[in-house]
N, CA, C and O atoms as a Maestro MAE file, in Angstrom:
{
 s_m_m2io_version
 :::
 2.0.0
}

f_m_ct {
 s_m_title
 :::
 protein
 m_atom[240] {
  # First column is atom index #
  i_m_mmod_type
  r_m_x_coord
  r_m_y_coord
  r_m_z_coord
  i_m_residue_number
  s_m_chain_name
  s_m_pdb_residue_name
  s_m_pdb_atom_name
  i_m_atomic_number
  :::
  1 25 18.055 111.786 -115.437 1 A "MET " " N  " 7
  2 3 18.980 111.747 -114.335 1 A "MET " " CA " 6
  3 2 18.744 112.987 -113.466 1 A "MET " " C  " 6
  4 15 18.657 114.099 -113.988 1 A "MET " " O  " 8
  5 25 18.641 112.806 -112.166 2 A "THR " " N  " 7
  6 3 18.411 113.927 -111.263 2 A "THR " " CA " 6
  7 2 19.683 114.227 -110.482 2 A "THR " " C  " 6
  8 15 20.519 113.353 -110.254 2 A "THR " " O  " 8
  9 25 19.805 115.479 -110.084 3 A "ALA " " N  " 7
  10 3 20.960 115.893 -109.296 3 A "ALA " " CA " 6
  11 2 20.810 115.356 -107.875 3 A "ALA " " C  " 6
  12 15 19.692 115.206 -107.383 3 A "ALA " " O  " 8
  13 25 21.928 115.066 -107.219 4 A "PRO " " N  " 7
  14 3 21.838 114.589 -105.836 4 A "PRO " " CA " 6
  15 2 21.282 115.687 -104.926 4 A "PRO " " C  " 6
  16 15 21.444 116.878 -105.194 4 A "PRO " " O  " 8
  17 25 20.635 115.267 -103.865 5 A "ASP " " N  " 7
  18 3 20.068 116.193 -102.902 5 A "ASP " " CA " 6
  19 2 21.209 116.862 -102.127 5 A "ASP " " C  " 6
  20 15 22.007 116.167 -101.498 5 A "ASP " " O  " 8
  21 25 21.303 118.210 -102.162 6 A "PRO " " N  " 7
  22 3 22.391 118.873 -101.450 6 A "PRO " " CA " 6
  23 2 22.320 118.629 -99.947 6 A "PRO " " C  " 6
  24 15 21.239 118.561 -99.362 6 A "PRO " " O  " 8
  25 25 23.488 118.498 -99.339 7 A "ALA " " N  " 7
  26 3 23.598 118.339 -97.889 7 A "ALA " " CA " 6
  27 2 24.452 119.474 -97.352 7 A "ALA " " C  " 6
  28 15 25.412 119.895 -97.998 7 A "ALA " " O  " 8
  29 25 24.108 119.966 -96.181 8 A "CYS " " N  " 7
  30 3 24.849 121.050 -95.551 8 A "CYS " " CA " 6
  31 2 26.242 120.559 -95.180 8 A "CYS " " C  " 6
  32 15 26.386 119.501 -94.567 8 A "CYS " " O  " 8
  33 25 27.266 121.320 -95.549 9 A "SER " " N  " 7
  34 3 28.638 120.914 -95.260 9 A "SER " " CA " 6
  35 2 28.985 121.095 -93.789 9 A "SER " " C  " 6
  36 15 30.019 120.595 -93.346 9 A "SER " " O  " 8
  37 25 28.163 121.788 -93.023 10 A "ARG " " N  " 7
  38 3 28.391 121.991 -91.601 10 A "ARG " " CA " 6
  39 2 27.654 120.965 -90.739 10 A "ARG " " C  " 6
  40 15 28.272 120.263 -89.939 10 A "ARG " " O  " 8
  41 25 26.333 120.880 -90.904 11 A "CYS " " N  " 7
  42 3 25.532 120.031 -90.005 11 A "CYS " " CA " 6
  43 2 25.066 118.732 -90.651 11 A "CYS " " C  " 6
  44 15 24.623 117.823 -89.949 11 A "CYS " " O  " 8
  45 25 25.158 118.628 -91.985 12 A "GLY " " N  " 7
  46 3 24.781 117.394 -92.662 12 A "GLY " " CA " 6
  47 2 23.315 117.287 -93.041 12 A "GLY " " C  " 6
  48 15 22.909 116.299 -93.652 12 A "GLY " " O  " 8
  49 25 22.509 118.288 -92.689 13 A "ARG " " N  " 7
  50 3 21.084 118.264 -93.034 13 A "ARG " " CA " 6
  51 2 20.924 118.293 -94.556 13 A "ARG " " C  " 6
  52 15 21.679 118.978 -95.246 13 A "ARG " " O  " 8
  53 25 19.952 117.558 -95.076 14 A "THR " " N  " 7
  54 3 19.702 117.579 -96.512 14 A "THR " " CA " 6
  55 2 18.565 118.550 -96.819 14 A "THR " " C  " 6
  56 15 17.669 118.764 -96.002 14 A "THR " " O  " 8
  57 25 18.624 119.124 -98.002 15 A "ARG " " N  " 7
  58 3 17.633 120.130 -98.374 15 A "ARG " " CA " 6
  59 2 16.238 119.536 -98.493 15 A "ARG " " C  " 6
  60 15 15.255 120.238 -98.255 15 A "ARG " " O  " 8
  61 25 16.125 118.277 -98.850 16 A "SER " " N  " 7
  62 3 14.796 117.667 -98.996 16 A "SER " " CA " 6
  63 2 14.099 117.467 -97.657 16 A "SER " " C  " 6
  64 15 12.890 117.240 -97.632 16 A "SER " " O  " 8
  65 25 14.832 117.543 -96.534 17 A "THR " " N  " 7
  66 3 14.201 117.376 -95.220 17 A "THR " " CA " 6
  67 2 13.654 118.681 -94.656 17 A "THR " " C  " 6
  68 15 13.069 118.688 -93.572 17 A "THR " " O  " 8
  69 25 13.837 119.787 -95.379 18 A "GLU " " N  " 7
  70 3 13.298 121.070 -94.914 18 A "GLU " " CA " 6
  71 2 11.779 121.026 -94.980 18 A "GLU " " C  " 6
  72 15 11.222 120.762 -96.045 18 A "GLU " " O  " 8
  73 25 11.090 121.279 -93.857 19 A "PRO " " N  " 7
  74 3 9.629 121.244 -93.869 19 A "PRO " " CA " 6
  75 2 9.018 122.449 -94.593 19 A "PRO " " C  " 6
  76 15 7.923 122.351 -95.147 19 A "PRO " " O  " 8
  77 25 9.717 123.571 -94.588 20 A "ASP " " N  " 7
  78 3 9.206 124.799 -95.202 20 A "ASP " " CA " 6
  79 2 9.867 124.996 -96.561 20 A "ASP " " C  " 6
  80 15 11.094 125.060 -96.632 20 A "ASP " " O  " 8
  81 25 9.095 125.094 -97.638 21 A "PRO " " N  " 7
  82 3 9.683 125.275 -98.969 21 A "PRO " " CA " 6
  83 2 10.519 126.552 -99.089 21 A "PRO " " C  " 6
  84 15 11.499 126.577 -99.834 21 A "PRO " " O  " 8
  85 25 10.145 127.608 -98.366 22 A "LEU " " N  " 7
  86 3 10.931 128.839 -98.409 22 A "LEU " " CA " 6
  87 2 12.296 128.652 -97.752 22 A "LEU " " C  " 6
  88 15 13.278 129.257 -98.182 22 A "LEU " " O  " 8
  89 25 12.363 127.825 -96.722 23 A "ALA " " N  " 7
  90 3 13.649 127.544 -96.080 23 A "ALA " " CA " 6
  91 2 14.551 126.769 -97.038 23 A "ALA " " C  " 6
  92 15 15.766 126.963 -97.035 23 A "ALA " " O  " 8
  93 25 13.978 125.910 -97.840 24 A "ALA " " N  " 7
  94 3 14.770 125.159 -98.816 24 A "ALA " " CA " 6
  95 2 15.354 126.091 -99.871 24 A "ALA " " C  " 6
  96 15 16.430 125.824 -100.405 24 A "ALA " " O  " 8
  97 25 14.657 127.178 -100.177 25 A "LEU " " N  " 7
  98 3 15.165 128.143 -101.148 25 A "LEU " " CA " 6
  99 2 16.262 129.035 -100.585 25 A "LEU " " C  " 6
  100 15 16.987 129.674 -101.348 25 A "LEU " " O  " 8
  101 25 16.397 129.091 -99.267 26 A "SER " " N  " 7
  102 3 17.361 129.999 -98.656 26 A "SER " " CA " 6
  103 2 18.719 129.349 -98.400 26 A "SER " " C  " 6
  104 15 19.558 129.930 -97.711 26 A "SER " " O  " 8
  105 25 18.944 128.164 -98.938 27 A "TRP " " N  " 7
  106 3 20.250 127.528 -98.798 27 A "TRP " " CA " 6
  107 2 21.285 128.312 -99.600 27 A "TRP " " C  " 6
  108 15 20.949 128.954 -100.595 27 A "TRP " " O  " 8
  109 25 22.535 128.260 -99.167 28 A "VAL " " N  " 7
  110 3 23.624 129.012 -99.787 28 A "VAL " " CA " 6
  111 2 24.619 128.038 -100.401 28 A "VAL " " C  " 6
  112 15 25.029 127.069 -99.763 28 A "VAL " " O  " 8
  113 25 25.003 128.305 -101.646 29 A "SER " " N  " 7
  114 3 26.039 127.471 -102.265 29 A "SER " " CA " 6
  115 2 27.328 128.276 -102.358 29 A "SER " " C  " 6
  116 15 27.308 129.478 -102.622 29 A "SER " " O  " 8
  117 25 28.441 127.598 -102.137 30 A "THR " " N  " 7
  118 3 29.749 128.223 -102.256 30 A "THR " " CA " 6
  119 2 30.618 127.354 -103.147 30 A "THR " " C  " 6
  120 15 30.458 126.134 -103.189 30 A "THR " " O  " 8
  121 25 31.522 127.979 -103.845 31 A "LYS " " N  " 7
  122 3 32.476 127.239 -104.676 31 A "LYS " " CA " 6
  123 2 33.863 127.489 -104.121 31 A "LYS " " C  " 6
  124 15 34.278 128.633 -103.936 31 A "LYS " " O  " 8
  125 25 34.571 126.410 -103.859 32 A "ASP " " N  " 7
  126 3 35.923 126.510 -103.340 32 A "ASP " " CA " 6
  127 2 36.778 125.466 -104.037 32 A "ASP " " C  " 6
  128 15 36.510 124.269 -103.938 32 A "ASP " " O  " 8
  129 25 37.799 125.917 -104.736 33 A "ASN " " N  " 7
  130 3 38.681 125.013 -105.484 33 A "ASN " " CA " 6
  131 2 37.901 124.144 -106.465 33 A "ASN " " C  " 6
  132 15 38.212 122.965 -106.638 33 A "ASN " " O  " 8
  133 25 36.887 124.724 -107.107 34 A "GLY " " N  " 7
  134 3 36.106 124.007 -108.097 34 A "GLY " " CA " 6
  135 2 35.075 123.051 -107.525 34 A "GLY " " C  " 6
  136 15 34.406 122.349 -108.283 34 A "GLY " " O  " 8
  137 25 34.932 123.007 -106.228 35 A "ARG " " N  " 7
  138 3 33.979 122.117 -105.572 35 A "ARG " " CA " 6
  139 2 32.827 122.932 -104.996 35 A "ARG " " C  " 6
  140 15 33.057 123.935 -104.321 35 A "ARG " " O  " 8
  141 25 31.605 122.518 -105.253 36 A "THR " " N  " 7
  142 3 30.431 123.213 -104.731 36 A "THR " " CA " 6
  143 2 30.047 122.631 -103.383 36 A "THR " " C  " 6
  144 15 29.904 121.418 -103.234 36 A "THR " " O  " 8
  145 25 29.879 123.514 -102.400 37 A "GLU " " N  " 7
  146 3 29.425 123.104 -101.074 37 A "GLU " " CA " 6
  147 2 28.160 123.876 -100.747 37 A "GLU " " C  " 6
  148 15 27.940 124.972 -101.263 37 A "GLU " " O  " 8
  149 25 27.339 123.307 -99.898 38 A "TRP " " N  " 7
  150 3 26.060 123.909 -99.530 38 A "TRP " " CA " 6
  151 2 26.008 124.163 -98.037 38 A "TRP " " C  " 6
  152 15 26.585 123.417 -97.245 38 A "TRP " " O  " 8
  153 25 25.305 125.234 -97.658 39 A "LEU " " N  " 7
  154 3 25.024 125.540 -96.260 39 A "LEU " " CA " 6
  155 2 23.523 125.717 -96.100 39 A "LEU " " C  " 6
  156 15 22.885 126.416 -96.887 39 A "LEU " " O  " 8
  157 25 22.965 125.084 -95.079 40 A "CYS " " N  " 7
  158 3 21.543 125.273 -94.806 40 A "CYS " " CA " 6
  159 2 21.337 126.689 -94.291 40 A "CYS " " C  " 6
  160 15 22.303 127.374 -93.955 40 A "CYS " " O  " 8
  161 25 20.108 127.126 -94.227 41 A "ALA " " N  " 7
  162 3 19.801 128.494 -93.813 41 A "ALA " " CA " 6
  163 2 20.291 128.776 -92.399 41 A "ALA " " C  " 6
  164 15 20.772 129.875 -92.122 41 A "ALA " " O  " 8
  165 25 20.178 127.810 -91.509 42 A "THR " " N  " 7
  166 3 20.609 128.002 -90.120 42 A "THR " " CA " 6
  167 2 22.119 128.179 -90.035 42 A "THR " " C  " 6
  168 15 22.594 129.106 -89.381 42 A "THR " " O  " 8
  169 25 22.874 127.309 -90.682 43 A "CYS " " N  " 7
  170 3 24.335 127.407 -90.645 43 A "CYS " " CA " 6
  171 2 24.819 128.657 -91.370 43 A "CYS " " C  " 6
  172 15 25.782 129.289 -90.937 43 A "CYS " " O  " 8
  173 25 24.168 129.015 -92.459 44 A "ALA " " N  " 7
  174 3 24.542 130.232 -93.193 44 A "ALA " " CA " 6
  175 2 24.310 131.461 -92.322 44 A "ALA " " C  " 6
  176 15 25.126 132.382 -92.309 44 A "ALA " " O  " 8
  177 25 23.201 131.474 -91.600 45 A "ARG " " N  " 7
  178 3 22.901 132.596 -90.713 45 A "ARG " " CA " 6
  179 2 23.926 132.683 -89.585 45 A "ARG " " C  " 6
  180 15 24.356 133.775 -89.214 45 A "ARG " " O  " 8
  181 25 24.318 131.524 -89.038 46 A "ASP " " N  " 7
  182 3 25.294 131.496 -87.944 46 A "ASP " " CA " 6
  183 2 26.678 131.957 -88.397 46 A "ASP " " C  " 6
  184 15 27.438 132.497 -87.593 46 A "ASP " " O  " 8
  185 25 27.017 131.753 -89.671 47 A "HIS " " N  " 7
  186 3 28.362 132.049 -90.163 47 A "HIS " " CA " 6
  187 2 28.378 133.134 -91.243 47 A "HIS " " C  " 6
  188 15 29.303 133.184 -92.054 47 A "HIS " " O  " 8
  189 25 27.373 133.991 -91.260 48 A "VAL " " N  " 7
  190 3 27.282 134.988 -92.326 48 A "VAL " " CA " 6
  191 2 28.491 135.926 -92.334 48 A "VAL " " C  " 6
  192 15 28.959 136.305 -93.407 48 A "VAL " " O  " 8
  193 25 28.995 136.299 -91.189 49 A "ARG " " N  " 7
  194 3 30.163 137.189 -91.157 49 A "ARG " " CA " 6
  195 2 31.414 136.488 -91.663 49 A "ARG " " C  " 6
  196 15 32.246 137.104 -92.329 49 A "ARG " " O  " 8
  197 25 31.553 135.212 -91.354 50 A "ASP " " N  " 7
  198 3 32.694 134.446 -91.854 50 A "ASP " " CA " 6
  199 2 32.635 134.321 -93.375 50 A "ASP " " C  " 6
  200 15 33.654 134.424 -94.058 50 A "ASP " " O  " 8
  201 25 31.424 134.097 -93.897 51 A "ILE " " N  " 7
  202 3 31.234 133.958 -95.343 51 A "ILE " " CA " 6
  203 2 31.531 135.292 -96.031 51 A "ILE " " C  " 6
  204 15 32.242 135.333 -97.035 51 A "ILE " " O  " 8
  205 25 30.987 136.373 -95.491 52 A "GLU " " N  " 7
  206 3 31.165 137.692 -96.100 52 A "GLU " " CA " 6
  207 2 32.631 138.129 -96.096 52 A "GLU " " C  " 6
  208 15 33.087 138.785 -97.033 52 A "GLU " " O  " 8
  209 25 33.367 137.767 -95.047 53 A "SER " " N  " 7
  210 3 34.771 138.164 -94.978 53 A "SER " " CA " 6
  211 2 35.689 137.162 -95.673 53 A "SER " " C  " 6
  212 15 36.907 137.335 -95.702 53 A "SER " " O  " 8
  213 25 35.081 136.100 -96.238 54 A "LYS " " N  " 7
  214 3 35.803 135.070 -96.997 54 A "LYS " " CA " 6
  215 2 36.874 134.368 -96.169 54 A "LYS " " C  " 6
  216 15 37.944 134.033 -96.677 54 A "LYS " " O  " 8
  217 25 36.576 134.149 -94.893 55 A "LEU " " N  " 7
  218 3 37.493 133.390 -94.056 55 A "LEU " " CA " 6
  219 2 37.500 131.932 -94.495 55 A "LEU " " C  " 6
  220 15 36.458 131.406 -94.886 55 A "LEU " " O  " 8
  221 25 38.649 131.271 -94.440 56 A "PRO " " N  " 7
  222 3 38.678 129.845 -94.757 56 A "PRO " " CA " 6
  223 2 37.802 129.063 -93.767 56 A "PRO " " C  " 6
  224 15 37.649 129.467 -92.614 56 A "PRO " " O  " 8
  225 25 37.242 127.965 -94.217 57 A "ASP " " N  " 7
  226 3 36.359 127.150 -93.372 57 A "ASP " " CA " 6
  227 2 37.042 126.684 -92.096 57 A "ASP " " C  " 6
  228 15 36.370 126.435 -91.095 57 A "ASP " " O  " 8
  229 25 38.359 126.562 -92.114 58 A "ASP " " N  " 7
  230 3 39.078 126.107 -90.920 58 A "ASP " " CA " 6
  231 2 38.886 127.052 -89.727 58 A "ASP " " C  " 6
  232 15 38.986 126.620 -88.579 58 A "ASP " " O  " 8
  233 25 38.615 128.319 -89.985 59 A "TYR " " N  " 7
  234 3 38.465 129.304 -88.909 59 A "TYR " " CA " 6
  235 2 37.050 129.353 -88.346 59 A "TYR " " C  " 6
  236 15 36.828 129.980 -87.310 59 A "TYR " " O  " 8
  237 25 36.094 128.714 -88.997 60 A "TRP " " N  " 7
  238 3 34.722 128.719 -88.506 60 A "TRP " " CA " 6
  239 2 34.622 127.833 -87.310 60 A "TRP " " C  " 6
  240 15 33.543 127.693 -86.735 60 A "TRP " " O  " 8
  :::
 }
 m_bond[239] {
  # First column is bond index #
  i_m_from
  i_m_to
  i_m_order
  :::
  1 1 2 1
  2 2 3 1
  3 3 4 2
  4 3 5 1
  5 5 6 1
  6 6 7 1
  7 7 8 2
  8 7 9 1
  9 9 10 1
  10 10 11 1
  11 11 12 2
  12 11 13 1
  13 13 14 1
  14 14 15 1
  15 15 16 2
  16 15 17 1
  17 17 18 1
  18 18 19 1
  19 19 20 2
  20 19 21 1
  21 21 22 1
  22 22 23 1
  23 23 24 2
  24 23 25 1
  25 25 26 1
  26 26 27 1
  27 27 28 2
  28 27 29 1
  29 29 30 1
  30 30 31 1
  31 31 32 2
  32 31 33 1
  33 33 34 1
  34 34 35 1
  35 35 36 2
  36 35 37 1
  37 37 38 1
  38 38 39 1
  39 39 40 2
  40 39 41 1
  41 41 42 1
  42 42 43 1
  43 43 44 2
  44 43 45 1
  45 45 46 1
  46 46 47 1
  47 47 48 2
  48 47 49 1
  49 49 50 1
  50 50 51 1
  51 51 52 2
  52 51 53 1
  53 53 54 1
  54 54 55 1
  55 55 56 2
  56 55 57 1
  57 57 58 1
  58 58 59 1
  59 59 60 2
  60 59 61 1
  61 61 62 1
  62 62 63 1
  63 63 64 2
  64 63 65 1
  65 65 66 1
  66 66 67 1
  67 67 68 2
  68 67 69 1
  69 69 70 1
  70 70 71 1
  71 71 72 2
  72 71 73 1
  73 73 74 1
  74 74 75 1
  75 75 76 2
  76 75 77 1
  77 77 78 1
  78 78 79 1
  79 79 80 2
  80 79 81 1
  81 81 82 1
  82 82 83 1
  83 83 84 2
  84 83 85 1
  85 85 86 1
  86 86 87 1
  87 87 88 2
  88 87 89 1
  89 89 90 1
  90 90 91 1
  91 91 92 2
  92 91 93 1
  93 93 94 1
  94 94 95 1
  95 95 96 2
  96 95 97 1
  97 97 98 1
  98 98 99 1
  99 99 100 2
  100 99 101 1
  101 101 102 1
  102 102 103 1
  103 103 104 2
  104 103 105 1
  105 105 106 1
  106 106 107 1
  107 107 108 2
  108 107 109 1
  109 109 110 1
  110 110 111 1
  111 111 112 2
  112 111 113 1
  113 113 114 1
  114 114 115 1
  115 115 116 2
  116 115 117 1
  117 117 118 1
  118 118 119 1
  119 119 120 2
  120 119 121 1
  121 121 122 1
  122 122 123 1
  123 123 124 2
  124 123 125 1
  125 125 126 1
  126 126 127 1
  127 127 128 2
  128 127 129 1
  129 129 130 1
  130 130 131 1
  131 131 132 2
  132 131 133 1
  133 133 134 1
  134 134 135 1
  135 135 136 2
  136 135 137 1
  137 137 138 1
  138 138 139 1
  139 139 140 2
  140 139 141 1
  141 141 142 1
  142 142 143 1
  143 143 144 2
  144 143 145 1
  145 145 146 1
  146 146 147 1
  147 147 148 2
  148 147 149 1
  149 149 150 1
  150 150 151 1
  151 151 152 2
  152 151 153 1
  153 153 154 1
  154 154 155 1
  155 155 156 2
  156 155 157 1
  157 157 158 1
  158 158 159 1
  159 159 160 2
  160 159 161 1
  161 161 162 1
  162 162 163 1
  163 163 164 2
  164 163 165 1
  165 165 166 1
  166 166 167 1
  167 167 168 2
  168 167 169 1
  169 169 170 1
  170 170 171 1
  171 171 172 2
  172 171 173 1
  173 173 174 1
  174 174 175 1
  175 175 176 2
  176 175 177 1
  177 177 178 1
  178 178 179 1
  179 179 180 2
  180 179 181 1
  181 181 182 1
  182 182 183 1
  183 183 184 2
  184 183 185 1
  185 185 186 1
  186 186 187 1
  187 187 188 2
  188 187 189 1
  189 189 190 1
  190 190 191 1
  191 191 192 2
  192 191 193 1
  193 193 194 1
  194 194 195 1
  195 195 196 2
  196 195 197 1
  197 197 198 1
  198 198 199 1
  199 199 200 2
  200 199 201 1
  201 201 202 1
  202 202 203 1
  203 203 204 2
  204 203 205 1
  205 205 206 1
  206 206 207 1
  207 207 208 2
  208 207 209 1
  209 209 210 1
  210 210 211 1
  211 211 212 2
  212 211 213 1
  213 213 214 1
  214 214 215 1
  215 215 216 2
  216 215 217 1
  217 217 218 1
  218 218 219 1
  219 219 220 2
  220 219 221 1
  221 221 222 1
  222 222 223 1
  223 223 224 2
  224 223 225 1
  225 225 226 1
  226 226 227 1
  227 227 228 2
  228 227 229 1
  229 229 230 1
  230 230 231 1
  231 231 232 2
  232 231 233 1
  233 233 234 1
  234 234 235 1
  235 235 236 2
  236 235 237 1
  237 237 238 1
  238 238 239 1
  239 239 240 2
  :::
 }
}
């Protein structure tokens, strides 16, 4: 059994569609209320300050 392909919770891009293998490794996972969410490298870069300050997703 394989794990499902992670999708970005912001833009919906899936990790398997990344053309560069290094970009696929730079995805960020977050846990909120026991649920794991993923951010692609682009969305993580755009919201790095929000992530670091632990702002709720509603403020992004």
